[in-house]
Amino acid sequence: MSRIYNALIALVAAAVFIIPLWCIYEKIFFQSWKRTMVYMIFGFYLAVVLALVGFPNITMLQMELTVNLIPFIYMLSDLVNACLNVFLFVPFGFFLPMLWKEFRSIKSVALAGIVATSFIEISQLFTGRATDIDDIITNSIGTLIGYFIVRFVTENFTKRTLSDSKINDFYLICGSVGVIMFFLQPFVSTWLWGILL
């Protein structure tokens, strides 16, 4: 339960930066309030994911080499955590093809899921948490489930998708959320915890 509270505080702290920054991006890059609002939801989702998985930040860097490269060795003994890892990345697989035409093939979404979760797992080397191949597998499965859900819902991506989104927007959003979560969010989170406690 404490991880959920931490994630909510991190989300509020990240939102302090995401909301005004996305308003600036709307004028310069996104050029559509509808697109900006959907991108903001995607940015909030990424912030929550990074908070839940223990993404490192500037105030808590510590190097610890705990790596599991043998697949499925811990997955069966911790089935609840494996299922949570799957569910955590379902929205990722849902958002990508809904927002960007470059992610409307199973190959591109699978690759994006593997790259994103590999980045997260490698970053955990700097948090004292374990880097685990099982997390890459379960997160990638969740991404694919999200892809199949959105494909079913949108009838092969022909309806209810956001049009004219640029792939550079995706990189801008991911990079901005990463920088916010690493450099800025920890200080606002500490301040919010100080108020609450």
mmCIF file of N, CA, C and O in Angstrom, residues 103-168:
data_model
loop_
_atom_site.group_PDB
_atom_site.id
_atom_site.type_symbol
_atom_site.label_atom_id
_atom_site.label_comp_id
_atom_site.label_asym_id
_atom_site.label_seq_id
_atom_site.Cartn_x
_atom_site.Cartn_y
_atom_site.Cartn_z
ATOM 1 N N PHE A 103 3.387 2.986 -34.204
ATOM 2 C CA PHE A 103 3.262 1.849 -33.286
ATOM 3 C C PHE A 103 2.022 1.020 -33.582
ATOM 4 O O PHE A 103 1.445 0.424 -32.674
ATOM 5 N N ARG A 104 1.599 0.969 -34.813
ATOM 6 C CA ARG A 104 0.383 0.219 -35.132
ATOM 7 C C ARG A 104 0.672 -1.165 -35.696
ATOM 8 O O ARG A 104 -0.215 -1.816 -36.240
ATOM 9 N N SER A 105 1.891 -1.630 -35.542
ATOM 10 C CA SER A 105 2.206 -3.024 -35.885
ATOM 11 C C SER A 105 2.666 -3.723 -34.618
ATOM 12 O O SER A 105 3.231 -3.092 -33.706
ATOM 13 N N ILE A 106 2.424 -4.999 -34.547
ATOM 14 C CA ILE A 106 2.784 -5.753 -33.350
ATOM 15 C C ILE A 106 4.295 -5.719 -33.119
ATOM 16 O O ILE A 106 4.763 -5.661 -31.986
ATOM 17 N N LYS A 107 5.053 -5.714 -34.212
ATOM 18 C CA LYS A 107 6.506 -5.701 -34.098
ATOM 19 C C LYS A 107 6.997 -4.413 -33.445
ATOM 20 O O LYS A 107 7.839 -4.437 -32.543
ATOM 21 N N SER A 108 6.470 -3.266 -33.872
ATOM 22 C CA SER A 108 6.922 -1.986 -33.325
ATOM 23 C C SER A 108 6.506 -1.817 -31.864
ATOM 24 O O SER A 108 7.275 -1.290 -31.054
ATOM 25 N N VAL A 109 5.315 -2.282 -31.509
ATOM 26 C CA VAL A 109 4.868 -2.178 -30.114
ATOM 27 C C VAL A 109 5.673 -3.117 -29.224
ATOM 28 O O VAL A 109 6.080 -2.746 -28.123
ATOM 29 N N ALA A 110 5.921 -4.337 -29.704
ATOM 30 C CA ALA A 110 6.730 -5.284 -28.923
ATOM 31 C C ALA A 110 8.128 -4.729 -28.689
ATOM 32 O O ALA A 110 8.649 -4.787 -27.565
ATOM 33 N N LEU A 111 8.717 -4.158 -29.724
ATOM 34 C CA LEU A 111 10.054 -3.577 -29.590
ATOM 35 C C LEU A 111 10.042 -2.410 -28.604
ATOM 36 O O LEU A 111 10.928 -2.298 -27.745
ATOM 37 N N ALA A 112 9.029 -1.544 -28.692
ATOM 38 C CA ALA A 112 8.916 -0.415 -27.760
ATOM 39 C C ALA A 112 8.773 -0.913 -26.326
ATOM 40 O O ALA A 112 9.380 -0.358 -25.404
ATOM 41 N N GLY A 113 7.970 -1.964 -26.118
ATOM 42 C CA GLY A 113 7.802 -2.529 -24.784
ATOM 43 C C GLY A 113 9.103 -3.093 -24.236
ATOM 44 O O GLY A 113 9.452 -2.863 -23.074
ATOM 45 N N ILE A 114 9.842 -3.808 -25.065
ATOM 46 C CA ILE A 114 11.115 -4.391 -24.632
ATOM 47 C C ILE A 114 12.136 -3.300 -24.327
ATOM 48 O O ILE A 114 12.834 -3.353 -23.302
ATOM 49 N N VAL A 115 12.216 -2.287 -25.192
ATOM 50 C CA VAL A 115 13.176 -1.200 -24.977
ATOM 51 C C VAL A 115 12.832 -0.424 -23.704
ATOM 52 O O VAL A 115 13.705 -0.142 -22.875
ATOM 53 N N ALA A 116 11.556 -0.080 -23.523
ATOM 54 C CA ALA A 116 11.145 0.701 -22.347
ATOM 55 C C ALA A 116 11.410 -0.061 -21.058
ATOM 56 O O ALA A 116 11.979 0.494 -20.105
ATOM 57 N N THR A 117 11.011 -1.315 -21.022
ATOM 58 C CA THR A 117 11.185 -2.075 -19.778
ATOM 59 C C THR A 117 12.656 -2.423 -19.535
ATOM 60 O O THR A 117 13.101 -2.470 -18.396
ATOM 61 N N SER A 118 13.436 -2.604 -20.607
ATOM 62 C CA SER A 118 14.879 -2.839 -20.440
ATOM 63 C C SER A 118 15.548 -1.595 -19.868
ATOM 64 O O SER A 118 16.414 -1.694 -18.991
ATOM 65 N N PHE A 119 15.138 -0.416 -20.357
ATOM 66 C CA PHE A 119 15.670 0.835 -19.832
ATOM 67 C C PHE A 119 15.376 0.958 -18.333
ATOM 68 O O PHE A 119 16.251 1.324 -17.540
ATOM 69 N N ILE A 120 14.151 0.634 -17.956
ATOM 70 C CA ILE A 120 13.766 0.702 -16.545
ATOM 71 C C ILE A 120 14.586 -0.282 -15.715
ATOM 72 O O ILE A 120 15.099 0.061 -14.648
ATOM 73 N N GLU A 121 14.722 -1.511 -16.209
ATOM 74 C CA GLU A 121 15.464 -2.518 -15.449
ATOM 75 C C GLU A 121 16.937 -2.148 -15.309
ATOM 76 O O GLU A 121 17.520 -2.332 -14.243
ATOM 77 N N ILE A 122 17.545 -1.610 -16.364
ATOM 78 C CA ILE A 122 18.951 -1.189 -16.278
ATOM 79 C C ILE A 122 19.086 -0.015 -15.312
ATOM 80 O O ILE A 122 20.042 0.052 -14.532
ATOM 81 N N SER A 123 18.105 0.896 -15.318
ATOM 82 C CA SER A 123 18.162 2.041 -14.404
ATOM 83 C C SER A 123 18.089 1.589 -12.943
ATOM 84 O O SER A 123 18.591 2.285 -12.060
ATOM 85 N N GLN A 124 17.490 0.440 -12.688
ATOM 86 C CA GLN A 124 17.371 -0.046 -11.314
ATOM 87 C C GLN A 124 18.706 -0.482 -10.721
ATOM 88 O O GLN A 124 18.813 -0.688 -9.519
ATOM 89 N N LEU A 125 19.737 -0.594 -11.567
ATOM 90 C CA LEU A 125 21.080 -0.843 -11.051
ATOM 91 C C LEU A 125 21.539 0.304 -10.162
ATOM 92 O O LEU A 125 22.425 0.142 -9.333
ATOM 93 N N PHE A 126 20.921 1.481 -10.322
ATOM 94 C CA PHE A 126 21.318 2.673 -9.572
ATOM 95 C C PHE A 126 20.357 2.982 -8.428
ATOM 96 O O PHE A 126 20.377 4.086 -7.877
ATOM 97 N N THR A 127 19.512 2.028 -8.071
ATOM 98 C CA THR A 127 18.560 2.246 -6.980
ATOM 99 C C THR A 127 18.707 1.230 -5.851
ATOM 100 O O THR A 127 18.009 1.317 -4.851
ATOM 101 N N GLY A 128 19.565 0.251 -6.036
ATOM 102 C CA GLY A 128 19.692 -0.806 -5.044
ATOM 103 C C GLY A 128 18.661 -1.903 -5.211
ATOM 104 O O GLY A 128 18.609 -2.843 -4.425
ATOM 105 N N ARG A 129 17.820 -1.794 -6.256
ATOM 106 C CA ARG A 129 16.820 -2.831 -6.517
ATOM 107 C C ARG A 129 17.384 -3.844 -7.501
ATOM 108 O O ARG A 129 18.348 -3.574 -8.212
ATOM 109 N N ALA A 130 16.753 -5.003 -7.551
ATOM 110 C CA ALA A 130 17.213 -6.060 -8.450
ATOM 111 C C ALA A 130 16.790 -5.771 -9.887
ATOM 112 O O ALA A 130 15.695 -5.285 -10.138
ATOM 113 N N THR A 131 17.665 -6.081 -10.817
ATOM 114 C CA THR A 131 17.364 -6.034 -12.241
ATOM 115 C C THR A 131 17.043 -7.461 -12.657
ATOM 116 O O THR A 131 17.854 -8.363 -12.463
ATOM 117 N N ASP A 132 15.835 -7.680 -13.209
ATOM 118 C CA ASP A 132 15.332 -9.040 -13.390
ATOM 119 C C ASP A 132 14.778 -9.243 -14.799
ATOM 120 O O ASP A 132 13.925 -8.471 -15.254
ATOM 121 N N ILE A 133 15.247 -10.275 -15.467
ATOM 122 C CA ILE A 133 14.752 -10.609 -16.809
ATOM 123 C C ILE A 133 13.256 -10.933 -16.776
ATOM 124 O O ILE A 133 12.537 -10.685 -17.751
ATOM 125 N N ASP A 134 12.774 -11.457 -15.654
ATOM 126 C CA ASP A 134 11.343 -11.775 -15.539
ATOM 127 C C ASP A 134 10.483 -10.515 -15.660
ATOM 128 O O ASP A 134 9.389 -10.561 -16.230
ATOM 129 N N ASP A 135 10.972 -9.385 -15.132
ATOM 130 C CA ASP A 135 10.227 -8.129 -15.247
ATOM 131 C C ASP A 135 10.149 -7.680 -16.703
ATOM 132 O O ASP A 135 9.110 -7.170 -17.142
ATOM 133 N N ILE A 136 11.224 -7.864 -17.432
ATOM 134 C CA ILE A 136 11.212 -7.515 -18.858
ATOM 135 C C ILE A 136 10.184 -8.372 -19.592
ATOM 136 O O ILE A 136 9.408 -7.879 -20.413
ATOM 137 N N ILE A 137 10.140 -9.649 -19.270
ATOM 138 C CA ILE A 137 9.190 -10.566 -19.919
ATOM 139 C C ILE A 137 7.756 -10.180 -19.584
ATOM 140 O O ILE A 137 6.910 -10.037 -20.473
ATOM 141 N N THR A 138 7.463 -9.995 -18.289
ATOM 142 C CA THR A 138 6.077 -9.704 -17.891
ATOM 143 C C THR A 138 5.622 -8.333 -18.377
ATOM 144 O O THR A 138 4.488 -8.181 -18.829
ATOM 145 N N ASN A 139 6.502 -7.333 -18.315
ATOM 146 C CA ASN A 139 6.131 -6.006 -18.818
ATOM 147 C C ASN A 139 5.883 -6.031 -20.320
ATOM 148 O O ASN A 139 4.965 -5.370 -20.820
ATOM 149 N N SER A 140 6.691 -6.793 -21.042
ATOM 150 C CA SER A 140 6.504 -6.904 -22.495
ATOM 151 C C SER A 140 5.197 -7.623 -22.820
ATOM 152 O O SER A 140 4.498 -7.240 -23.778
ATOM 153 N N ILE A 141 4.842 -8.626 -22.042
ATOM 154 C CA ILE A 141 3.554 -9.312 -22.226
ATOM 155 C C ILE A 141 2.409 -8.332 -21.995
ATOM 156 O O ILE A 141 1.439 -8.286 -22.748
ATOM 157 N N GLY A 142 2.528 -7.516 -20.947
ATOM 158 C CA GLY A 142 1.506 -6.501 -20.680
ATOM 159 C C GLY A 142 1.368 -5.518 -21.828
ATOM 160 O O GLY A 142 0.249 -5.148 -22.212
ATOM 161 N N THR A 143 2.492 -5.107 -22.411
ATOM 162 C CA THR A 143 2.463 -4.199 -23.559
ATOM 163 C C THR A 143 1.701 -4.835 -24.716
ATOM 164 O O THR A 143 0.864 -4.182 -25.358
ATOM 165 N N LEU A 144 1.959 -6.101 -24.986
ATOM 166 C CA LEU A 144 1.283 -6.793 -26.091
ATOM 167 C C LEU A 144 -0.210 -6.961 -25.819
ATOM 168 O O LEU A 144 -1.029 -6.835 -26.736
ATOM 169 N N ILE A 145 -0.572 -7.227 -24.577
ATOM 170 C CA ILE A 145 -1.995 -7.327 -24.233
ATOM 171 C C ILE A 145 -2.684 -5.988 -24.501
ATOM 172 O O ILE A 145 -3.776 -5.947 -25.084
ATOM 173 N N GLY A 146 -2.053 -4.890 -24.095
ATOM 174 C CA GLY A 146 -2.611 -3.566 -24.370
ATOM 175 C C GLY A 146 -2.765 -3.317 -25.853
ATOM 176 O O GLY A 146 -3.777 -2.757 -26.303
ATOM 177 N N TYR A 147 -1.800 -3.756 -26.641
ATOM 178 C CA TYR A 147 -1.872 -3.617 -28.102
ATOM 179 C C TYR A 147 -3.084 -4.359 -28.662
ATOM 180 O O TYR A 147 -3.834 -3.820 -29.474
ATOM 181 N N PHE A 148 -3.278 -5.593 -28.212
ATOM 182 C CA PHE A 148 -4.401 -6.378 -28.741
ATOM 183 C C PHE A 148 -5.749 -5.808 -28.291
ATOM 184 O O PHE A 148 -6.726 -5.851 -29.032
ATOM 185 N N ILE A 149 -5.796 -5.248 -27.085
ATOM 186 C CA ILE A 149 -7.033 -4.612 -26.617
ATOM 187 C C ILE A 149 -7.379 -3.421 -27.506
ATOM 188 O O ILE A 149 -8.511 -3.282 -27.973
ATOM 189 N N VAL A 150 -6.397 -2.551 -27.751
ATOM 190 C CA VAL A 150 -6.684 -1.362 -28.557
ATOM 191 C C VAL A 150 -6.976 -1.746 -30.005
ATOM 192 O O VAL A 150 -7.799 -1.124 -30.669
ATOM 193 N N ARG A 151 -6.349 -2.788 -30.495
ATOM 194 C CA ARG A 151 -6.631 -3.222 -31.867
ATOM 195 C C ARG A 151 -8.077 -3.703 -31.988
ATOM 196 O O ARG A 151 -8.771 -3.408 -32.959
ATOM 197 N N PHE A 152 -8.540 -4.411 -30.962
ATOM 198 C CA PHE A 152 -9.922 -4.886 -30.959
ATOM 199 C C PHE A 152 -10.899 -3.719 -30.837
ATOM 200 O O PHE A 152 -11.883 -3.624 -31.560
ATOM 201 N N VAL A 153 -10.601 -2.801 -29.925
ATOM 202 C CA VAL A 153 -11.497 -1.679 -29.654
ATOM 203 C C VAL A 153 -11.611 -0.749 -30.857
ATOM 204 O O VAL A 153 -12.684 -0.226 -31.158
ATOM 205 N N THR A 154 -10.517 -0.521 -31.552
ATOM 206 C CA THR A 154 -10.509 0.471 -32.634
ATOM 207 C C THR A 154 -10.726 -0.138 -34.012
ATOM 208 O O THR A 154 -10.615 0.563 -35.019
ATOM 209 N N GLU A 155 -11.039 -1.408 -34.093
ATOM 210 C CA GLU A 155 -11.259 -2.072 -35.381
ATOM 211 C C GLU A 155 -10.095 -1.799 -36.329
ATOM 212 O O GLU A 155 -10.206 -1.081 -37.313
ATOM 213 N N ASN A 156 -8.966 -2.394 -35.994
ATOM 214 C CA ASN A 156 -7.745 -2.255 -36.794
ATOM 215 C C ASN A 156 -7.267 -0.810 -36.927
ATOM 216 O O ASN A 156 -6.797 -0.388 -37.977
ATOM 217 N N PHE A 157 -7.417 -0.053 -35.854
ATOM 218 C CA PHE A 157 -6.893 1.302 -35.765
ATOM 219 C C PHE A 157 -7.547 2.289 -36.725
ATOM 220 O O PHE A 157 -6.991 3.335 -37.021
ATOM 221 N N THR A 158 -8.722 1.976 -37.233
ATOM 222 C CA THR A 158 -9.375 2.886 -38.175
ATOM 223 C C THR A 158 -10.321 3.859 -37.484
ATOM 224 O O THR A 158 -10.731 4.834 -38.088
ATOM 225 N N LYS A 159 -10.688 3.591 -36.241
ATOM 226 C CA LYS A 159 -11.597 4.487 -35.518
ATOM 227 C C LYS A 159 -11.044 4.784 -34.127
ATOM 228 O O LYS A 159 -10.332 3.973 -33.538
ATOM 229 N N ARG A 160 -11.432 5.950 -33.610
ATOM 230 C CA ARG A 160 -11.110 6.364 -32.250
ATOM 231 C C ARG A 160 -9.607 6.388 -31.947
ATOM 232 O O ARG A 160 -9.185 6.057 -30.863
ATOM 233 N N THR A 161 -8.801 6.757 -32.918
ATOM 234 C CA THR A 161 -7.384 6.973 -32.659
ATOM 235 C C THR A 161 -7.068 8.441 -32.884
ATOM 236 O O THR A 161 -7.785 9.141 -33.574
ATOM 237 N N LEU A 162 -5.984 8.885 -32.280
ATOM 238 C CA LEU A 162 -5.575 10.283 -32.412
ATOM 239 C C LEU A 162 -4.789 10.420 -33.708
ATOM 240 O O LEU A 162 -3.812 9.721 -33.930
ATOM 241 N N SER A 163 -5.240 11.304 -34.580
ATOM 242 C CA SER A 163 -4.580 11.448 -35.883
ATOM 243 C C SER A 163 -3.542 12.566 -35.843
ATOM 244 O O SER A 163 -3.572 13.435 -34.976
ATOM 245 N N ASP A 164 -2.642 12.532 -36.770
ATOM 246 C CA ASP A 164 -1.622 13.571 -36.973
ATOM 247 C C ASP A 164 -0.648 13.717 -35.803
ATOM 248 O O ASP A 164 -0.033 14.770 -35.651
ATOM 249 N N SER A 165 -0.499 12.705 -34.983
ATOM 250 C CA SER A 165 0.506 12.768 -33.922
ATOM 251 C C SER A 165 1.863 12.453 -34.532
ATOM 252 O O SER A 165 1.983 11.583 -35.383
ATOM 253 N N LYS A 166 2.869 13.155 -34.064
ATOM 254 C CA LYS A 166 4.225 12.968 -34.593
ATOM 255 C C LYS A 166 5.031 12.094 -33.643
ATOM 256 O O LYS A 166 4.913 12.220 -32.422
ATOM 257 N N ILE A 167 5.874 11.252 -34.221
ATOM 258 C CA ILE A 167 6.699 10.358 -33.402
ATOM 259 C C ILE A 167 7.643 11.162 -32.510
ATOM 260 O O ILE A 167 7.988 10.729 -31.410
ATOM 261 N N ASN A 168 8.039 12.357 -32.957
ATOM 262 C CA ASN A 168 8.899 13.197 -32.115
ATOM 263 C C ASN A 168 8.200 13.596 -30.822
ATOM 264 O O ASN A 168 8.854 13.814 -29.803
#
